[in-house]
Coordinates of C-alpha atoms (C1' of nucleotides) in Angstrom, one line a residue:
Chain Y
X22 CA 24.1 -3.1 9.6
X23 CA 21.2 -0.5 10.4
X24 CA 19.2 -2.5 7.7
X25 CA 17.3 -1.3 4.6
X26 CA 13.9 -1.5 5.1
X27 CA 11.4 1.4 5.2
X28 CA 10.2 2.1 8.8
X29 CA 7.1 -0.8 9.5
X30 CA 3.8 0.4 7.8
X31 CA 5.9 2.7 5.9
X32 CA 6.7 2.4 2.1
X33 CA 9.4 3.3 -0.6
X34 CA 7.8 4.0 -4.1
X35 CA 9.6 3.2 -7.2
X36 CA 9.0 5.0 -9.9
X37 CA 6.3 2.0 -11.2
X38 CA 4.4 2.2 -8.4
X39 CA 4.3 6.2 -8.1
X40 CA 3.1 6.3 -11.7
X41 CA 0.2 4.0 -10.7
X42 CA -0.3 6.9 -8.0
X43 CA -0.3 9.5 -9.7
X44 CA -2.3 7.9 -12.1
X45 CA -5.3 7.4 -9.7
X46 CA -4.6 11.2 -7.9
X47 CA -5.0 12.6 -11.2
X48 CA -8.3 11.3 -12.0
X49 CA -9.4 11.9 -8.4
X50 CA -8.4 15.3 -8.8
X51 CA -9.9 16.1 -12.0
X52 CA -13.2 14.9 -11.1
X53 CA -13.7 16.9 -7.8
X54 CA -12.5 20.0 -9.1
X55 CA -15.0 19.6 -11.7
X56 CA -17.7 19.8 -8.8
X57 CA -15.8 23.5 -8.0
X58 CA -13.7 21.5 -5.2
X59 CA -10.4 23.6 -4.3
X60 CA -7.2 22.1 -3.6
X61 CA -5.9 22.6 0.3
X62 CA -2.8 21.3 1.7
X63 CA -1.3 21.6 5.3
X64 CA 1.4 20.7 7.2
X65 CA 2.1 16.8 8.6
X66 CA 2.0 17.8 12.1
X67 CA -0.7 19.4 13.8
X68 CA -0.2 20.5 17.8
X69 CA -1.1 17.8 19.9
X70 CA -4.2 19.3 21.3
X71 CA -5.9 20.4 17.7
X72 CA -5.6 16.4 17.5
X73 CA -7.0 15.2 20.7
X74 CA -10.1 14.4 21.6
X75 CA -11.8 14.1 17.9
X76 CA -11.1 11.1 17.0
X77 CA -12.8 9.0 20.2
X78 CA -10.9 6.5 22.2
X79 CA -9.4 4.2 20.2
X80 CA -8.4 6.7 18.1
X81 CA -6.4 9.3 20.8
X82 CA -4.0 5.7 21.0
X83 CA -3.3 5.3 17.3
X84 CA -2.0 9.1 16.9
X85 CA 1.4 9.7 16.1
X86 CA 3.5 12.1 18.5
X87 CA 6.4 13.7 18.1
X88 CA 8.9 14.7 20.8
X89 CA 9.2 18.3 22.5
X90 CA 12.7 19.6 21.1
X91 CA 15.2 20.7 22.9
X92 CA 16.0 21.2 26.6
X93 CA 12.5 20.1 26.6
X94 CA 13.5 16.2 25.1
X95 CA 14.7 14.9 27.8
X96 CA 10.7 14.9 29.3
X97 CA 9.4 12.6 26.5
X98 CA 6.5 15.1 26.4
X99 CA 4.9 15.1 22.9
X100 CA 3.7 18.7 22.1
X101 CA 3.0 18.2 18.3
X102 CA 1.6 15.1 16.6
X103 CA 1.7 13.5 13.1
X104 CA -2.2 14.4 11.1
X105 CA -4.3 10.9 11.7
X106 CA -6.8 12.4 8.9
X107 CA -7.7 15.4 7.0
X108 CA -10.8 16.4 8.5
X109 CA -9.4 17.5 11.7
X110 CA -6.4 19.9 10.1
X111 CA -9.1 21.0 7.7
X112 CA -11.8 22.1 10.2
X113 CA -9.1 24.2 11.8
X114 CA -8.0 26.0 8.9
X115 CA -11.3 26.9 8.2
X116 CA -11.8 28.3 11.8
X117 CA -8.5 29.5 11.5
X118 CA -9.3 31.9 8.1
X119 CA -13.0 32.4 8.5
X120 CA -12.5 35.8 7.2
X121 CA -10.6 34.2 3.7
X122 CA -12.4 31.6 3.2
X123 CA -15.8 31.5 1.4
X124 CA -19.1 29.9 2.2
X125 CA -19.9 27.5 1.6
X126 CA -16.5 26.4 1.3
X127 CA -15.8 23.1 -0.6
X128 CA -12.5 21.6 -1.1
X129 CA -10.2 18.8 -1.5
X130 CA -7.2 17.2 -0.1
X131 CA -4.9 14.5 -1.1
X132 CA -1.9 14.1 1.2
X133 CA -0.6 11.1 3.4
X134 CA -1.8 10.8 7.3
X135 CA -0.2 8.4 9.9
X136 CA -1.7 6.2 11.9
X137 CA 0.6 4.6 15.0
X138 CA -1.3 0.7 14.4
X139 CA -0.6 -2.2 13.4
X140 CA -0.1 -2.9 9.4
X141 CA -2.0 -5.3 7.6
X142 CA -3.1 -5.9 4.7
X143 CA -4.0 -2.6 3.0
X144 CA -3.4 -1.1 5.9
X145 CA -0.2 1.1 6.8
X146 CA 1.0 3.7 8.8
X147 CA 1.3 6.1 6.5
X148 CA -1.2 6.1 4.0
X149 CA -2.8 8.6 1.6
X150 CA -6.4 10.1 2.0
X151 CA -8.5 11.9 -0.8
X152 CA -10.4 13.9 0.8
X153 CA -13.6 16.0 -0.3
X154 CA -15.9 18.1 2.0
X155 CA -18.5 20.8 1.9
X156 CA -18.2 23.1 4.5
X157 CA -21.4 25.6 5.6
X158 CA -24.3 24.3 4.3
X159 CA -26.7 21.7 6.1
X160 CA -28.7 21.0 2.8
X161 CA -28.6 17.1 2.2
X162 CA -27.7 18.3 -1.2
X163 CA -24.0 18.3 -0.1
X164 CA -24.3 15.1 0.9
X165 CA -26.0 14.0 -2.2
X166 CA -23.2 15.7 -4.0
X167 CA -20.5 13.9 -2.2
X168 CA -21.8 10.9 -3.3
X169 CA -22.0 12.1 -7.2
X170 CA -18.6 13.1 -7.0
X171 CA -16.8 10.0 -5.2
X172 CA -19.1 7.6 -7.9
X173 CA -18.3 9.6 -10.6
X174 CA -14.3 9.3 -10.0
X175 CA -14.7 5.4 -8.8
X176 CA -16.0 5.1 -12.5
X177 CA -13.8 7.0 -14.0
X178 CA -11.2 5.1 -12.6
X179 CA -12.6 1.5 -13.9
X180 CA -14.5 0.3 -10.5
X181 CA -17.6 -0.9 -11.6
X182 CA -19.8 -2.7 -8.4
X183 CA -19.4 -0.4 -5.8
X184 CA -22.3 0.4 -3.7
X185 CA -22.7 3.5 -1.3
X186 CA -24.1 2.2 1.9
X187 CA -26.0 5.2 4.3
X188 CA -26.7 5.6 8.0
X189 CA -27.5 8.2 10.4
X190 CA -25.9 8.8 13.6
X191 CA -29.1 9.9 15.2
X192 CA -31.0 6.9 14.1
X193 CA -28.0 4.2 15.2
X194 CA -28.5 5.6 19.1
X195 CA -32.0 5.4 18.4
X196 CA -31.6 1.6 17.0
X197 CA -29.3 0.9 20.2
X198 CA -32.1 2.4 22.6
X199 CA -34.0 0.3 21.1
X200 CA -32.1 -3.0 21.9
X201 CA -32.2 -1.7 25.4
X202 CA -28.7 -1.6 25.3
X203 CA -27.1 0.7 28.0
X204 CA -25.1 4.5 27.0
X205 CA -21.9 2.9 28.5
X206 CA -22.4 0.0 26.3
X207 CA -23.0 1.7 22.9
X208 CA -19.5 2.1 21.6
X209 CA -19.2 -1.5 21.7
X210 CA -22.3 -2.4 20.4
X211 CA -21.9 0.1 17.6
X212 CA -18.5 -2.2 16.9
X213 CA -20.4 -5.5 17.3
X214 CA -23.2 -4.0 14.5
X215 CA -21.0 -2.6 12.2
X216 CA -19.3 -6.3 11.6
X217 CA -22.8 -7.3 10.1
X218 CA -21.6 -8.2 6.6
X219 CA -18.7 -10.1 7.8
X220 CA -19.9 -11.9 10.4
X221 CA -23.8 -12.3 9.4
X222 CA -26.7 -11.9 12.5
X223 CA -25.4 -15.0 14.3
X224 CA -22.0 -13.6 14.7
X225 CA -23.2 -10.3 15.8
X226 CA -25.7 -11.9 17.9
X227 CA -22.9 -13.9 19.5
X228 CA -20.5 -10.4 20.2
X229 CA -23.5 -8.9 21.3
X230 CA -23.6 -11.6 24.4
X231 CA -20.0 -11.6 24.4
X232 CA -20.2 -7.6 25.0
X233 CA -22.1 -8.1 28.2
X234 CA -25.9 -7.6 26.6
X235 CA -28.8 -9.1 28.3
X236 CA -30.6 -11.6 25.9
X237 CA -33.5 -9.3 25.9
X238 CA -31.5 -6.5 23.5
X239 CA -30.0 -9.8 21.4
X240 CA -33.3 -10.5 20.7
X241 CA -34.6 -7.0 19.9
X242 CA -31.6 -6.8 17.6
X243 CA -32.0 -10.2 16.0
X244 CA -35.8 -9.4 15.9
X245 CA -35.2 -6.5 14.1
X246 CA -32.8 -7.7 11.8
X247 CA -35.2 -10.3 10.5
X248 CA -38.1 -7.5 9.7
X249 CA -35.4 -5.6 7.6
X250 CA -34.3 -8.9 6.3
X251 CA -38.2 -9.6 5.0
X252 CA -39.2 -6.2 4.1
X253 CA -38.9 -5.5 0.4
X254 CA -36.4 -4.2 -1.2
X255 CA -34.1 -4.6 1.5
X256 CA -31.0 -2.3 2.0
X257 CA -31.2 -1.2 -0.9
X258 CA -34.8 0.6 -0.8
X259 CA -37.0 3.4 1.5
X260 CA -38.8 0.6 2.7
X261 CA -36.1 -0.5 5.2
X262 CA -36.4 2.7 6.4
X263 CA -39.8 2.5 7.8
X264 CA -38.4 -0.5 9.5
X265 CA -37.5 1.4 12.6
X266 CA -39.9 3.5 13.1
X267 CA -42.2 0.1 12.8
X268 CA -40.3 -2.0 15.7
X269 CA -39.6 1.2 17.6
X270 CA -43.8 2.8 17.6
X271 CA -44.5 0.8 21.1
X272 CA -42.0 2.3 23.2
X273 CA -40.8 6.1 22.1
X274 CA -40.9 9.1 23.6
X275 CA -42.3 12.0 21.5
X276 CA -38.4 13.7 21.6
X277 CA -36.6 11.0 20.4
X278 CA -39.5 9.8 17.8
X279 CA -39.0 13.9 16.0
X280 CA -35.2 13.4 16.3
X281 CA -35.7 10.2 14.5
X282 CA -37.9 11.2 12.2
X283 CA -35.9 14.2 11.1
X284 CA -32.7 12.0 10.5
X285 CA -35.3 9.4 8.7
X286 CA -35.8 12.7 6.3
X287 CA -32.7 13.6 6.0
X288 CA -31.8 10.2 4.4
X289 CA -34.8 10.0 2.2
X290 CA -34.2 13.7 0.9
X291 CA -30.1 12.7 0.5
X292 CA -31.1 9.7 -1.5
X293 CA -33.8 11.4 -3.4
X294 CA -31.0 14.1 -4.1
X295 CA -28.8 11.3 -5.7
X296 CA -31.3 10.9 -8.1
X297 CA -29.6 12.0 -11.7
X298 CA -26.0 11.6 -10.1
X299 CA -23.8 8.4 -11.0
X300 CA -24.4 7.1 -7.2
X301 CA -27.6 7.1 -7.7
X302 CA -28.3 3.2 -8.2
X303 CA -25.6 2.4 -5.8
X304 CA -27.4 4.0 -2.9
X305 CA -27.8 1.3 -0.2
X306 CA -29.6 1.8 3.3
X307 CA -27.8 0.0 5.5
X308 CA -29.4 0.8 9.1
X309 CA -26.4 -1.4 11.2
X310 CA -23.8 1.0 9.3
X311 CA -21.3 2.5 12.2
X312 CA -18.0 4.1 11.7
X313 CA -15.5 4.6 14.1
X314 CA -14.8 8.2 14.4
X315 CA -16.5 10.2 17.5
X316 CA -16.9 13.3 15.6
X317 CA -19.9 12.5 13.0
X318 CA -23.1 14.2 13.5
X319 CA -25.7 13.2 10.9
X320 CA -25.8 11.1 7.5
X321 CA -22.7 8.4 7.5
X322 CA -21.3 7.1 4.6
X323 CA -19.2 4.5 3.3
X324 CA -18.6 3.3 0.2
X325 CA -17.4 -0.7 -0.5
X326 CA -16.3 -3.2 -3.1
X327 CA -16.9 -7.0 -2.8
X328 CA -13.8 -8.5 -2.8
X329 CA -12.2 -6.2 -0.4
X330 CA -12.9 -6.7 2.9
X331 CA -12.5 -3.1 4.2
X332 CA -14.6 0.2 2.4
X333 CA -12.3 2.1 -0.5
X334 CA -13.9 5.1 1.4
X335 CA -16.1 6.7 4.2
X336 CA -17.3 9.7 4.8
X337 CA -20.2 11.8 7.0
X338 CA -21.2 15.2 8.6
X339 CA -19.8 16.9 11.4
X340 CA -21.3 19.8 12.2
X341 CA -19.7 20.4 15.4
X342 CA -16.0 20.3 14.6
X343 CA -15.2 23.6 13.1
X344 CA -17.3 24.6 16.2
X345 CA -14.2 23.1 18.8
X346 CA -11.7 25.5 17.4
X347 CA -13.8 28.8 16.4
X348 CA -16.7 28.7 18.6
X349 CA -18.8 29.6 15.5
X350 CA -21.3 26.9 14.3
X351 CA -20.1 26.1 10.6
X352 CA -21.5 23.0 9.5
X353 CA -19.9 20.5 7.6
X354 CA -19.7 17.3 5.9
X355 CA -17.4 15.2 3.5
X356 CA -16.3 12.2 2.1
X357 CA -12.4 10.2 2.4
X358 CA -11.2 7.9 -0.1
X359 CA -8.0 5.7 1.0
X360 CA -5.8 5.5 -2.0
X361 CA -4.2 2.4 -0.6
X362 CA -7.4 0.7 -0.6
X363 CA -8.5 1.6 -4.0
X364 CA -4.9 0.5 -5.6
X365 CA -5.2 -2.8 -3.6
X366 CA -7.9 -3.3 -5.9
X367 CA -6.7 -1.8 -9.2
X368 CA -3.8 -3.4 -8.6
X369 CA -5.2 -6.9 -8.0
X370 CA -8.0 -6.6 -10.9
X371 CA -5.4 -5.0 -13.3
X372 CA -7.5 -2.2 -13.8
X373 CA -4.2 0.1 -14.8
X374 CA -4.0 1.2 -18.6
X375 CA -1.5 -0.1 -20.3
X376 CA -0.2 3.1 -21.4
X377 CA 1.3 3.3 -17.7
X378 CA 4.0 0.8 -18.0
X379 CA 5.3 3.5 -19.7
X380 CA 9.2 3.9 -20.4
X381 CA 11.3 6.1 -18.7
X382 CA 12.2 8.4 -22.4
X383 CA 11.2 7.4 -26.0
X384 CA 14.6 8.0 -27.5
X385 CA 17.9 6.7 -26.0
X386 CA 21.4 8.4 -27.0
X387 CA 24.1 5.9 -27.5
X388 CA 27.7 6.6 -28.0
X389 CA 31.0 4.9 -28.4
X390 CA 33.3 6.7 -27.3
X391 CA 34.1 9.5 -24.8
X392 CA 34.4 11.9 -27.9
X393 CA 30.8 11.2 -28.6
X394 CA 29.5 13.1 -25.3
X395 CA 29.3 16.4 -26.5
X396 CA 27.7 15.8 -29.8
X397 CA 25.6 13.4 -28.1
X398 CA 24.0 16.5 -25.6
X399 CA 23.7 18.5 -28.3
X400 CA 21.2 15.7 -30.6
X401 CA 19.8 15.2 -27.2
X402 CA 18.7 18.4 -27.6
X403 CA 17.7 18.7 -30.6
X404 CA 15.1 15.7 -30.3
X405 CA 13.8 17.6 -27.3
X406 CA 13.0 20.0 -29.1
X407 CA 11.0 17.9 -31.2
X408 CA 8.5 16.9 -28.1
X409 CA 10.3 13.3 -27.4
X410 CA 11.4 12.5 -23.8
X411 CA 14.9 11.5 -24.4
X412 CA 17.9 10.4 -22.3
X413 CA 21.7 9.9 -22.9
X414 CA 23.3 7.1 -21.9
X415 CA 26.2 8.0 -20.1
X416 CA 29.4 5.9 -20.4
X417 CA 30.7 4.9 -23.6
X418 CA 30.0 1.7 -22.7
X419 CA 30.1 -1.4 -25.6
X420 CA 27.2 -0.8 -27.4
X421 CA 25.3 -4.4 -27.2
X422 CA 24.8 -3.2 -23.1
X423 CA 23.8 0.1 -24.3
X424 CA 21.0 -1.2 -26.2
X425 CA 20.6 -3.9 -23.7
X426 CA 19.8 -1.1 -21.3
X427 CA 17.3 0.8 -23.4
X428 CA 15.5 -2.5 -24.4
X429 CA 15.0 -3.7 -20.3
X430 CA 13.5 0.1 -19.8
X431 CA 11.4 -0.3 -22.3
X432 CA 12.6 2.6 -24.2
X433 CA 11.6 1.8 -27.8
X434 CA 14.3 4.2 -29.9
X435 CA 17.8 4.0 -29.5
X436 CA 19.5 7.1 -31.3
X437 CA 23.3 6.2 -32.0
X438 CA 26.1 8.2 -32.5
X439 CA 28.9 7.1 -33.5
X440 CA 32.3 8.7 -35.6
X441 CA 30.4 8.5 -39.0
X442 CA 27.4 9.6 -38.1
X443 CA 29.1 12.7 -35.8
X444 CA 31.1 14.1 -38.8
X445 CA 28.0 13.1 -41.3
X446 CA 25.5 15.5 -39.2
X447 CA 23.3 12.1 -39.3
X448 CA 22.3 9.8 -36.4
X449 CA 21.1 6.5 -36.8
X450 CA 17.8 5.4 -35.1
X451 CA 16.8 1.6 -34.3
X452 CA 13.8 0.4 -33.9
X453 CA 13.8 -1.6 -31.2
X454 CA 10.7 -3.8 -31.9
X455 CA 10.9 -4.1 -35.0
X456 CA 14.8 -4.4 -35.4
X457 CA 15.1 -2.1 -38.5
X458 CA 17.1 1.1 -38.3
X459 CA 17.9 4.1 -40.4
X460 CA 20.0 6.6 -40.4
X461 CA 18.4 10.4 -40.8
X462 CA 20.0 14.1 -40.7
X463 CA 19.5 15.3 -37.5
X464 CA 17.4 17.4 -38.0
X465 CA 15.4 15.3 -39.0
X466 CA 15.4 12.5 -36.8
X467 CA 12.9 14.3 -34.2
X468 CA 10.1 14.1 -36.7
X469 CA 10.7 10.7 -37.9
X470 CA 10.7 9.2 -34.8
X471 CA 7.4 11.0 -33.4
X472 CA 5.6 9.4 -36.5
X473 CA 7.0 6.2 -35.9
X474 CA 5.7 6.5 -32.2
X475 CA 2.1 7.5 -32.7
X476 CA 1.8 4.9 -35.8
X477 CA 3.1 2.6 -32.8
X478 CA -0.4 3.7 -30.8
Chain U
rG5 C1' -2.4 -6.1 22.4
rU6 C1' -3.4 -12.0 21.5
rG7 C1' -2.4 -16.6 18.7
rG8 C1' 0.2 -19.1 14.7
rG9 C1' 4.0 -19.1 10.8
rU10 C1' 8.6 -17.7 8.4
rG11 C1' 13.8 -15.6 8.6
rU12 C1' 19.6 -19.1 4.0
rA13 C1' 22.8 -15.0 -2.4
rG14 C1' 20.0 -8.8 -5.2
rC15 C1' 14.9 -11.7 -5.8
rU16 C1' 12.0 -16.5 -5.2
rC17 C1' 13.2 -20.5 -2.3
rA18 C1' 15.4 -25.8 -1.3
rG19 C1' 18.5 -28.2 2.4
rG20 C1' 18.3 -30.4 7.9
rG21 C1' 24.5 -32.0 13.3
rG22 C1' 30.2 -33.0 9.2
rC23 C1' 32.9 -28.5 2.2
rA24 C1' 27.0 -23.2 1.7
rG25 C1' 22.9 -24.9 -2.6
rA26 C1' 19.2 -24.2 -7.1
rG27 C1' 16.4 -21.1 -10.4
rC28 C1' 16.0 -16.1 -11.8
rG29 C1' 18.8 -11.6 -12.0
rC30 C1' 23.8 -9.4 -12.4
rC31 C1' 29.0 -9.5 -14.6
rU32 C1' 32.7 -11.5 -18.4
rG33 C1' 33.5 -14.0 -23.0
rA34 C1' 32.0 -16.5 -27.7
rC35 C1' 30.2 -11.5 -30.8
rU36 C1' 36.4 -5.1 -30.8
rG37 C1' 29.5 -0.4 -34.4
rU38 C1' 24.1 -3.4 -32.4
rG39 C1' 19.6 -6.0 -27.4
rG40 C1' 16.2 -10.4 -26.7
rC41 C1' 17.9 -16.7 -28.1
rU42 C1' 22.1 -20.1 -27.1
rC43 C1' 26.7 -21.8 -24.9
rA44 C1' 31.0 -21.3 -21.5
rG45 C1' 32.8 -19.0 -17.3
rG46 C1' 32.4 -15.5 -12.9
rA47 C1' 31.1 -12.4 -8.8
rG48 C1' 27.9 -12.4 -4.8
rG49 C1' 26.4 -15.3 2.0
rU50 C1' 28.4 -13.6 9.6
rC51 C1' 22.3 -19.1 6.9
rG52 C1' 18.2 -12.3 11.1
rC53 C1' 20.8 -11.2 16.0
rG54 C1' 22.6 -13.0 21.0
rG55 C1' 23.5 -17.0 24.1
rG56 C1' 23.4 -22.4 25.1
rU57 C1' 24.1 -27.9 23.9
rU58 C1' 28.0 -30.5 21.0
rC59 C1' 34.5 -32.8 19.0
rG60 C1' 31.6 -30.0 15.4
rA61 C1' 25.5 -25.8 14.7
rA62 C1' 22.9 -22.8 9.1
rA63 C1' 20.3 -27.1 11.4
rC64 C1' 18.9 -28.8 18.1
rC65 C1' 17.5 -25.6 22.7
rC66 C1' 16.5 -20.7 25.1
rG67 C1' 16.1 -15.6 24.3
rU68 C1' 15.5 -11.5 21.1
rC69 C1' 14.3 -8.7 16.7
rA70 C1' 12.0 -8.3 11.9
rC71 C1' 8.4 -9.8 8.5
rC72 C1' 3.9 -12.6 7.0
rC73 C1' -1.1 -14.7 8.3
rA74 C1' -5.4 -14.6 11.6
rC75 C1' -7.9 -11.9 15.7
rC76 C1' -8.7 -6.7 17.1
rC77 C1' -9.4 -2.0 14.8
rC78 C1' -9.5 0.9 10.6
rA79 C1' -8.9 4.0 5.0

RNA sequence: GUGGGUGUAGCUCAGGGGCAGAGCGCCUGACUGUGGCUCAGGAGGUCGCGGGUUCGAAACCCGUCACCCACCCCA
């Protein structure tokens, strides 16, 4: 027996769950294209190359390849690779129709992406991205709007305490300088920060050591965590912001203090930009803020809920990655939300409407006998006509499992049709709630049913 | 990749060297043109897979695979 289970990571939908899908994509949609986002698709597989290198170390391991074909097989060379996000196919179709494309270019993407990991919780192998990015502009107003648009379609979709948190690339080396912590060390430390919230200063503190750092750049960082721990306001205000430049005064170069002043600017001007969008109160400094990928320039976002462990979302600017296919500078930024993440959630908090454990039809033709096919197609139809989703139950089988059938879908109206009704022109239609039934003209059985079903609500 | 746990009916699980079990679901009938409730009956299993110990293994031992949890990493 080759067994029934999806591959590992991988998932079947039933229809149940890819109504709760859809659900969420359409929302997700609808807000970002009303922020003049476009839709995009491309294909699963990218060449290898277009895929390596972008996504830093740990991430070249967790692509998934795909075989040369062929003569070719027999090498176990891998030539093309499964996407492992959206940004990367995305930055080369924008080098790749430069000419087509406008600029700014903003658009949006919603398609699955594999990742060759271990699953976990909420975590899978194939998983779905919602993707929105702004490509051509450097104004921190893009940012500003990414933020605006993923708030506005995490409210629209029922989430309520999510907070953006914010970081800068340019300030996090600065903040690691700062620990004295050596270049060859950063990628780790970068890891060991980023675990903050989960594992408080002490356990940071502790990977820090663990990671091979001198006590002297544990006890800049702990240092450092305690004045952003007393300033004001903390995380969630400007003041936090000054932090850095506070501890850092002593010992900076004049380079490195204008590079970290500009990316200090940039922040304030993102978050003063928020100001009037829905994100705007959610807007959280959050100076120990990482994210894994290698290709993120500037601001870096991520957006979280408390009782999930992992971010619903994350997102940042790359200004150099349209550059590694084109050669031409377009800059670029944008903003992922995992699907999987934010249905956890829904799913746990039963944040779905109602109206979603919706039935498969609202009318359900029942017949008795093999006779009854034909005139059953043709009321079918009729009630179709009349705007109801309707199905015909196949087989002539006893009517108790007909109705049986229709009642465990959830269908509400089962339509029958049996000899007397056939050579009356009628059809009889129970109410399966209310266990009344009445038997109309055909003609007008469309009608009477409709008003029965939005008197229902 | 590391550590731990669990694999028995379609699903959720009990059992613990001597006849393969329960609940739910499914099917049939009571009820031949009417569902939910009730009652009676029925189908459905290589006890994950391979080997070993034993008169005898679903159980004990070894291996292996799958899944779950934690770590790691991420969306």
């Amino acid at each position: 027996m080759p067994g029934t289970a999806p591959p590992s990571g991988m998932r079947d939908f039933l229809p149940e769950d890819v109504r709760r899908r859809e659900y969420v994509i359409g929302i997700i949609k609808r807000v970002y294209e009303r922020y003049g986002f476009e839709p995009l698709e491309t294909p699963a597989a990218e060449n290898l190359e277009t895929l390596l290198g972008k996504y830093g170390e740990e991430g070249n391991k967790l692509i998934f390849k795909i075989l040369r074909r062929g003569e070719h097989e027999a090498t176990g060379q891998a030539d093309l690779a499964l996407r492992y996000d959206l940004t990367v196919p995305l930055a080369r179709v924008v080098a790749q129709y430069q000419a087509k494309l406008p600029r700014p270019f903003k658009r949006y993407q919603i398609q699955p992406v594999w990742r060759a990991d271990r699953p976990g919780r909420g975590r899978f192998r194939e998983f779905y991205q919602c993707d929105v990015d702004s490509l051509g502009s450097t104004s921190p107003l893009v940012e500003a709007e990414l933020c605006g648009a993923v708030s506005d379609a995490l409210t629209e979709l029922g989430f309520k305490g999510f907070r953006f948190r914010i970081n800068h690339r340019r300030r996090l080396t600065r903040l690691l300088r700062a620990f004295r912590i050596p270049p060859e060390l950063h990628e780790r430390a970068l890891v060991a920060l980023d675990k903050l919230d989960k594992v408080g200063p002490d356990g940071v503190a502790a990977e820090l050591r663990n990671g091979g750092l001198g006590a002297d750049s544990v006890k800049a960082f702990l240092a450092f965590y305690g004045l952003v721990q007393t300033a004001p306001g903390t995380y969630g205000a400007d003041v936090s912001l000054l932090a850095l430049d506070m501890s850092e005064s002593a010992s900076s170069n004049t380079m490195a203090e204008s590079d970290e002043m500009s990316a200090a600017e940039n922040l304030r001007a993102i978050l003063e930009l928020t100001k009037g969008t829905s994100a705007e109160s959610r807007m959280h400094y959050d100076p120990f803020l990482a994210r894994g990928l290698s290709y993120y320039t500037g601001a870096i976002m991520e957006v979280n809920v408390a009782d999930l462990a992992g971010s619903l979302g994350g997102g940042g600017r790359y200004d150099n990655l349209v550059g590694m296919f084109s050669g031409q500078h377009i800059p670029a930024c944008g903003f992922s939300l995992g699907l999987e993440r934010i249905l956890v959630v829904m799913t746990e908090r039963g944040m779905f409407p109602p109206s979603l454990a919706t039935s498969p039809a609202d009318v359900m033709v029942a017949t008795f006998d093999a006779a009854g096919a034909g005139p059953a197609m043709r009321v079918a139809g009729v009630l179709r006509g009349a705007g109801l989703r309707v199905m015909v139950y196949p087989d002539p089988d006893r009517i108790g499992r007909q109705i049986k059938y229709a009642d465990g879908r959830g269908i509400p109206f089962v339509a029958i049709l049996g000899e007397d009704e056939i050579k009356a022109g009628t059809v009889t239609v129970k109410n399966l709630a209310r266990q009344t039934q009445r038997t109309y003209q055909q003609s007008a059985a469309g009608a009477a049913i409709r008003e029965a079903l939005t008197g229902r609500g």
